[in-house]
mmCIF file of C-alpha atoms in Angstrom:
data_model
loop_
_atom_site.group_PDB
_atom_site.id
_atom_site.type_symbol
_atom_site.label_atom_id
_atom_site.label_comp_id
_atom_site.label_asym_id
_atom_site.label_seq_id
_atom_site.Cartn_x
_atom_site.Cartn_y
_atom_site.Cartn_z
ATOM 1 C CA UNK A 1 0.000 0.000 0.000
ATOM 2 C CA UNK A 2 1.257 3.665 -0.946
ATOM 3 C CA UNK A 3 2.142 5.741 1.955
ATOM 4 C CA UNK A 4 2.196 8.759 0.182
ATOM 5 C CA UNK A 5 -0.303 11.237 2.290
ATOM 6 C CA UNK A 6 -2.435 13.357 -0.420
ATOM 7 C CA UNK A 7 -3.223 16.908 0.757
ATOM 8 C CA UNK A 8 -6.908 17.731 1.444
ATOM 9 C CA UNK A 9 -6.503 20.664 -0.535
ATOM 10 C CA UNK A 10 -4.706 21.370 -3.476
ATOM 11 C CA UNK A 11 -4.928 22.491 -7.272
ATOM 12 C CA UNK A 12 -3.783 19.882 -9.605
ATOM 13 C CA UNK A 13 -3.965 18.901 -13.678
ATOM 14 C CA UNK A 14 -4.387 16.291 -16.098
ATOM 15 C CA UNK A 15 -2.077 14.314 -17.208
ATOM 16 C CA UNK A 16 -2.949 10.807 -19.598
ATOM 17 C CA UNK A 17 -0.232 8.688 -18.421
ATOM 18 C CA UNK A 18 -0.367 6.968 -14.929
ATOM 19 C CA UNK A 19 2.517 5.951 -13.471
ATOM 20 C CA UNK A 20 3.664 2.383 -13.412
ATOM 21 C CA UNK A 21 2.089 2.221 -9.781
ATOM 22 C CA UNK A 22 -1.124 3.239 -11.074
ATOM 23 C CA UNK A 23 -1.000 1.238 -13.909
ATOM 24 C CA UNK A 24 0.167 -1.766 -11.753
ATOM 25 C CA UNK A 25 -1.896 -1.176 -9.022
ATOM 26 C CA UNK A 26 -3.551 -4.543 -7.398
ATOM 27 C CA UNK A 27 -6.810 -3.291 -8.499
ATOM 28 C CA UNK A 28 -5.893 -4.323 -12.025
ATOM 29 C CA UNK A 29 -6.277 -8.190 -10.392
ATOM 30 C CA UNK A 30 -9.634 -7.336 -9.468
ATOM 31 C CA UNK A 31 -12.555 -7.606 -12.214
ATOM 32 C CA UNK A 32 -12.521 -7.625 -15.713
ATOM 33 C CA UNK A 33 -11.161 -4.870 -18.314
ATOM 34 C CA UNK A 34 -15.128 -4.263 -19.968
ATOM 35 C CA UNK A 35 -13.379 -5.228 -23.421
ATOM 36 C CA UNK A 36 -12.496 -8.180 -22.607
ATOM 37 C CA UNK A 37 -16.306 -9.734 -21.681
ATOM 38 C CA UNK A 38 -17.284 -12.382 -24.008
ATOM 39 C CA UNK A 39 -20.034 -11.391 -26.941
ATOM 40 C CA UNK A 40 -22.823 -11.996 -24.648
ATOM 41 C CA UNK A 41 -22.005 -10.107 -21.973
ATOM 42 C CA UNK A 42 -21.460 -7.065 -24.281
ATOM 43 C CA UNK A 43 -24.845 -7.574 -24.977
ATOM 44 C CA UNK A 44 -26.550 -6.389 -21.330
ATOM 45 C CA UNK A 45 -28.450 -3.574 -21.532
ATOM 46 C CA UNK A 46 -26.035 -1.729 -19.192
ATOM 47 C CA UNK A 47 -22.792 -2.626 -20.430
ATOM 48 C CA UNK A 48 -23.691 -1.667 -23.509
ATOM 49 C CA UNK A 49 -24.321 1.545 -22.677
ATOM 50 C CA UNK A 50 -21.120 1.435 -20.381
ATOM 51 C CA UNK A 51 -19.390 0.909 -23.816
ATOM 52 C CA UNK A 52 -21.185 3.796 -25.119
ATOM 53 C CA UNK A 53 -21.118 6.797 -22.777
ATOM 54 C CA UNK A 54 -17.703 6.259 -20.906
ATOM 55 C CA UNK A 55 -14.030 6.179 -22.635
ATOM 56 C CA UNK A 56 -11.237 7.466 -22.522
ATOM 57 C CA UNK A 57 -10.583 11.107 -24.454
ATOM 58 C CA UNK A 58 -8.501 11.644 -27.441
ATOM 59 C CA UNK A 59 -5.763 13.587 -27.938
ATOM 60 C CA UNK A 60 -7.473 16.660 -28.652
ATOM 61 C CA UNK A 61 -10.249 16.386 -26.147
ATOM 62 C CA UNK A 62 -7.212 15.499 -23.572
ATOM 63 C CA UNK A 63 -4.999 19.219 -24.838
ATOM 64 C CA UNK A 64 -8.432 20.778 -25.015
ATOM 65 C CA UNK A 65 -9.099 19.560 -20.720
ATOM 66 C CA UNK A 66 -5.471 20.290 -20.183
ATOM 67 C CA UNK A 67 -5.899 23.997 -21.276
ATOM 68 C CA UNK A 68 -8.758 24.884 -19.933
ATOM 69 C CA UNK A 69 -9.375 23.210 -16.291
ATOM 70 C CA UNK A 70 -7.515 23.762 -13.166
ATOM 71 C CA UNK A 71 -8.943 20.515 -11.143
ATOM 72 C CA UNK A 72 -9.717 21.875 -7.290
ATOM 73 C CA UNK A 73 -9.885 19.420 -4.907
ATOM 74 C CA UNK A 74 -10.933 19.717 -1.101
ATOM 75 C CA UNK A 75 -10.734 16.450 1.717
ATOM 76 C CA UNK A 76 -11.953 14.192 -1.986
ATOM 77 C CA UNK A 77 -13.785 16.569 -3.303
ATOM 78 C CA UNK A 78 -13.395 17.821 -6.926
ATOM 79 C CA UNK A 79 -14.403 20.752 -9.124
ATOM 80 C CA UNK A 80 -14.000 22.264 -11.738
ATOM 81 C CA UNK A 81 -11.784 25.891 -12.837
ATOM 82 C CA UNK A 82 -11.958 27.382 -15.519
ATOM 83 C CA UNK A 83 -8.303 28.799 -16.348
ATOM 84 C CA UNK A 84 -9.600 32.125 -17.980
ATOM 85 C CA UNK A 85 -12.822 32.756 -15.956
ATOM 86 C CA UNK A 86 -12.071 30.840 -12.845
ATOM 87 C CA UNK A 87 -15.744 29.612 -12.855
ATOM 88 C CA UNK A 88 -15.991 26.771 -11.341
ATOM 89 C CA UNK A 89 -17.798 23.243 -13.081
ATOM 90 C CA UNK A 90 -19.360 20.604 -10.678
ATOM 91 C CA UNK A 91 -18.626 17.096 -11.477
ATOM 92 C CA UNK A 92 -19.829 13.794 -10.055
ATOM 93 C CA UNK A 93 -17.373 12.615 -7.382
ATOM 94 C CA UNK A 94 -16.676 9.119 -7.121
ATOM 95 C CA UNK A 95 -13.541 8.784 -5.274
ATOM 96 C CA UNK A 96 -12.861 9.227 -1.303
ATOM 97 C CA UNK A 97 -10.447 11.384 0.556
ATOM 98 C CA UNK A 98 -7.753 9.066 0.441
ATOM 99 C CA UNK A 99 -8.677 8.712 -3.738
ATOM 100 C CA UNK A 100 -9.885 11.045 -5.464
ATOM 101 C CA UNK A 101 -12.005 10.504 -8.494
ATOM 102 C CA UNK A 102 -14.590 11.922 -10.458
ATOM 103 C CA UNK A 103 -16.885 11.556 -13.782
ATOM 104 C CA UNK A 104 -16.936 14.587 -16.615
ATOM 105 C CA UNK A 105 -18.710 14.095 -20.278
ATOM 106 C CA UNK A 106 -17.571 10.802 -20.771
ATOM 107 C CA UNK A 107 -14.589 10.382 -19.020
ATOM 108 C CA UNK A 108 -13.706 9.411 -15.309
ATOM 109 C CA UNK A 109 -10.108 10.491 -13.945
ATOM 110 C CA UNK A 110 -8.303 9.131 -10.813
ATOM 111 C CA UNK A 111 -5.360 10.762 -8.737
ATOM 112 C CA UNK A 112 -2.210 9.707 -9.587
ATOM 113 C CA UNK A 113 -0.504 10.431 -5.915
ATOM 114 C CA UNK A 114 3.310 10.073 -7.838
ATOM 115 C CA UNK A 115 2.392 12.570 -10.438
ATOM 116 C CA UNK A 116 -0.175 14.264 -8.530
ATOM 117 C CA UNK A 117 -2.235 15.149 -11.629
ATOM 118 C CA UNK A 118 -5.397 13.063 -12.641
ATOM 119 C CA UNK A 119 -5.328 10.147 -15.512
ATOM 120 C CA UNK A 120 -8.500 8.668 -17.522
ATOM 121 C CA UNK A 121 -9.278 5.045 -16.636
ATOM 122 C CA UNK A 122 -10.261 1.942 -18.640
ATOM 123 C CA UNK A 123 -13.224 0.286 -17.404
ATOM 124 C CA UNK A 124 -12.837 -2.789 -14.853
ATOM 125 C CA UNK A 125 -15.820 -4.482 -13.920
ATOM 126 C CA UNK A 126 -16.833 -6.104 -10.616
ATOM 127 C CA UNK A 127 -20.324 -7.678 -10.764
ATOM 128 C CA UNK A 128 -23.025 -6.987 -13.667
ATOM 129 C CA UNK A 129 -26.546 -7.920 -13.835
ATOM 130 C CA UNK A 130 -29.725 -6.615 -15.798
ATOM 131 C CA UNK A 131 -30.360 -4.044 -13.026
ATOM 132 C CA UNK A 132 -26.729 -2.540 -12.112
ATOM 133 C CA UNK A 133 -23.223 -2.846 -12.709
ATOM 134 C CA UNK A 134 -20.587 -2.301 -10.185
ATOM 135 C CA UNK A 135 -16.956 -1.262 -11.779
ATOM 136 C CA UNK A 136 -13.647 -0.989 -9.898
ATOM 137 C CA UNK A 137 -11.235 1.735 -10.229
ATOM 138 C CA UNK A 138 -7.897 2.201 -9.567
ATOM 139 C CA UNK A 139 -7.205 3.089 -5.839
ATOM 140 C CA UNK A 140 -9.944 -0.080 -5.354
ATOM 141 C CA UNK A 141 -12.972 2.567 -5.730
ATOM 142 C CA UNK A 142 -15.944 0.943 -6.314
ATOM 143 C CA UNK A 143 -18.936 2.615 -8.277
ATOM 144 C CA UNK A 144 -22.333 1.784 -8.850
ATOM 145 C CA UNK A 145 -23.750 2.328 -12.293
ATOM 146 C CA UNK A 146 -27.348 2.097 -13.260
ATOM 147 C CA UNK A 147 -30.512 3.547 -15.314
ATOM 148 C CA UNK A 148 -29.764 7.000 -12.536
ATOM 149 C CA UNK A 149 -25.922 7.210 -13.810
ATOM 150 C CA UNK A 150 -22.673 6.746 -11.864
ATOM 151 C CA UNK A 151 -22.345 6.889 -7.776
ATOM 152 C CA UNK A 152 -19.259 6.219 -5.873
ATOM 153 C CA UNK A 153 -19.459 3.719 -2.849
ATOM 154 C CA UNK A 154 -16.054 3.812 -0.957
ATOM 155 C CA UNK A 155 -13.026 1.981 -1.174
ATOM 156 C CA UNK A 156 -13.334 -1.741 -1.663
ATOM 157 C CA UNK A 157 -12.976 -3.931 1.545
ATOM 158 C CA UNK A 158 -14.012 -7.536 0.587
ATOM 159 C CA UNK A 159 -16.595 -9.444 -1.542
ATOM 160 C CA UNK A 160 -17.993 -12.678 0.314
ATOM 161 C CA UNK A 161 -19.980 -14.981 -2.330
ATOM 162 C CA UNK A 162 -23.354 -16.307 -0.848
ATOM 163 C CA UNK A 163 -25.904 -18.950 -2.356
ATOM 164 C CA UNK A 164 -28.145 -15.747 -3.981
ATOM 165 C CA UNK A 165 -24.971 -13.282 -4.850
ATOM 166 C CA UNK A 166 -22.519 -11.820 -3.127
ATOM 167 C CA UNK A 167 -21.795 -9.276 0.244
ATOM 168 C CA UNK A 168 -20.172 -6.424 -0.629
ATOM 169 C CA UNK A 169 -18.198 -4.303 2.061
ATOM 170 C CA UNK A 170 -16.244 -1.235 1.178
ATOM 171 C CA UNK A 171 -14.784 1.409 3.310
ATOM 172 C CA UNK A 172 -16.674 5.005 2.691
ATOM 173 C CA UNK A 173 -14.366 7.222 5.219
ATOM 174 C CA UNK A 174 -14.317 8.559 8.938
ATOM 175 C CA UNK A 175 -13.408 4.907 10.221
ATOM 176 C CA UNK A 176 -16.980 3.514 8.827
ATOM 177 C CA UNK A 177 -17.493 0.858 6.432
ATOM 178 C CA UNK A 178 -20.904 0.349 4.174
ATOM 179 C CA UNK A 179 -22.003 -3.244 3.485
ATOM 180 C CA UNK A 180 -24.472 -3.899 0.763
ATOM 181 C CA UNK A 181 -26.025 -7.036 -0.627
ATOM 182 C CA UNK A 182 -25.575 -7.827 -4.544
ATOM 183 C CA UNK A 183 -28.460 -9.699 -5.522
ATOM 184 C CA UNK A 184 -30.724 -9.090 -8.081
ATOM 185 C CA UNK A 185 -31.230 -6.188 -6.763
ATOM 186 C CA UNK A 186 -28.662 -3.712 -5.078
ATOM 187 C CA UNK A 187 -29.532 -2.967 -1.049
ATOM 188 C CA UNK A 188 -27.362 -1.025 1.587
ATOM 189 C CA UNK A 189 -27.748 -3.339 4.375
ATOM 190 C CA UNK A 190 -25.952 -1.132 7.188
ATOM 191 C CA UNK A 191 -23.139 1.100 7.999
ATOM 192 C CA UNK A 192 -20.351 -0.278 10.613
ATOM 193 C CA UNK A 193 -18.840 2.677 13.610
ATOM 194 C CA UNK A 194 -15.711 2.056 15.869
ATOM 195 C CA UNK A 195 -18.727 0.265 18.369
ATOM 196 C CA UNK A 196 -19.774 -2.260 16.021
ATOM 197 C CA UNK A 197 -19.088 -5.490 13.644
ATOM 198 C CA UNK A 198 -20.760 -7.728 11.246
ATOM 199 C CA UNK A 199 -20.237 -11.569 10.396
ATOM 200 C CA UNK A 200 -20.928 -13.102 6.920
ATOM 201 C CA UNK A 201 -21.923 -16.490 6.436
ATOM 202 C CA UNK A 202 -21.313 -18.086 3.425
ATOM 203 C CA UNK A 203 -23.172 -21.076 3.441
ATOM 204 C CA UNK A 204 -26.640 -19.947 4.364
ATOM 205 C CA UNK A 205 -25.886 -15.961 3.258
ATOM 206 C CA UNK A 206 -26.878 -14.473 6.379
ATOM 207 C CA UNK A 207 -25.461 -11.108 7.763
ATOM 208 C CA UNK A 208 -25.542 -10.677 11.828
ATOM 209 C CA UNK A 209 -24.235 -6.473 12.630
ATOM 210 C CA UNK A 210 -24.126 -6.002 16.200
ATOM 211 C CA UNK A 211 -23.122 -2.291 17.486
ATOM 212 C CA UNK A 212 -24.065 0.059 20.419
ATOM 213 C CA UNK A 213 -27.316 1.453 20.848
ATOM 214 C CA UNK A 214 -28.127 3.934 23.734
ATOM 215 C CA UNK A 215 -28.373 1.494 26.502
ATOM 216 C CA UNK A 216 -26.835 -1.642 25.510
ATOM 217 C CA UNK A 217 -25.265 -3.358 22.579
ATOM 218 C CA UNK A 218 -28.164 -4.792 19.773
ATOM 219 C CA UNK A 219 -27.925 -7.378 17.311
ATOM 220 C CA UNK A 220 -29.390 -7.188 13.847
ATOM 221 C CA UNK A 221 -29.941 -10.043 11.355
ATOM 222 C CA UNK A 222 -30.400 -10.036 7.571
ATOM 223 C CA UNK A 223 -31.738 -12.733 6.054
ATOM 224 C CA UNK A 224 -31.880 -13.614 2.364
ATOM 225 C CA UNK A 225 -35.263 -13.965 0.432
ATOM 226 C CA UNK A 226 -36.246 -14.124 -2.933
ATOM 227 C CA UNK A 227 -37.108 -10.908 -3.449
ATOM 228 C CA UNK A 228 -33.626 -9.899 -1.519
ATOM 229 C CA UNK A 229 -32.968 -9.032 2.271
ATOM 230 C CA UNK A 230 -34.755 -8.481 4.883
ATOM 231 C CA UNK A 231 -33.946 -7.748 8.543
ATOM 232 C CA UNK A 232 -35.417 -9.560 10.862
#
């Protein structure tokens, strides 16, 4: 794991080359480069239009980002600056503090903490289905893409299978992790706190989360059904 600390604030570039760390990063052992899904796969609804609406930018589109954006970014936060007008562009953030990321027409950039400057990503995907599609990018960002558009979910923790799918658990900041259930469909199950922890079981899929409450500690129990989970 990097050490290198990246400063809540700062004004950084593009650049369209990651470093051999980024490029070699162990997320590239997790998922599947979108290209490389067989004929079929290609063929669900979503990926399809993964193919469609997100690449990387060509060499003019890169020089034309390069001279006009100043890329502002505050505790994982990005915007855009205008270089001439210093008006500012939102974007959709997808990264955390530690990784900043973000979505703009049709690209998505990730920090590159050697170069400090951002980089345009290939496409790496996690876990695809008719309703959602989770992809993984570099720094082990995980983001959820569906018929609403992109959202960012944290940093990736671990992915337990279970008979119906699989238990996602990623970490989304301020010492708390987020752990969702991908079924059919996608359901947050819970959020974890420095007073609490949660047990997967693989063989029957069932999720226990006990934490604090006001007067004592509780225990909570999702349970898989057909039509997803429930807590019972």
């Amino acid at each position: 794991m990097s050490k290198t600390i990246i400063p809540p604030k700062g004004v950084y570039g593009f650049d369209f080359k990651p470093t051999a760390q980024s490029l070699f990063s162990p997320t590239t052992l997790i998922g599947k480069h979108i290209c490389s899904l067989k004929c079929f796969e290609k063929e669900n609804i979503l990926i399809k239009k993964l193919l469609e609406r997100i690449r990387k930018p060509s060499t003019k589109e890169a020089c034309e980002l390069n001279n006009s954006f100043d890329i502002i970014v505050n505790d994982g936060f990005c915007e855009l600056s205008n270089k001439e007008t210093n008006f500012k562009t939102e974007v959709f953030n997808l990264g955390t503090p530690a990784t900043p990321a973000f979505f703009y027409g049709r690209f998505i950039f990730v920090f590159d903490p050697e170069k400090k400057a951002f980089y345009p990503i290939d496409l790496r995907v996690l876990f695809f289905n008719n309703n959602y599609a989770l992809i993984i990018l570099p720094g082990n960002i995980i983001v959820k893409y569906d018929i609403k558009g992109v959202s960012g979910l944290g940093n990736f923790l671990s992915l337990t299978a279970v008979p119906d799918g699989y238990i996602l658990a990623t970490d989304i900041g301020f010492e708390k992790q987020a752990v969702y259930a991908l079924t059919r469909h996608f359901q947050k199950l819970f959020e974890t706190n420095d007073f609490s922890k949660f047990n997967i079981s693989s063989i029957d899929g069932i999720v226990t989360h006990e934490y604090a409450n006001s007067t004592s500690y509780a225990l909570d129990q999702y349970v898989p059904t057909k039509s997803g989970y429930k807590l019972e």
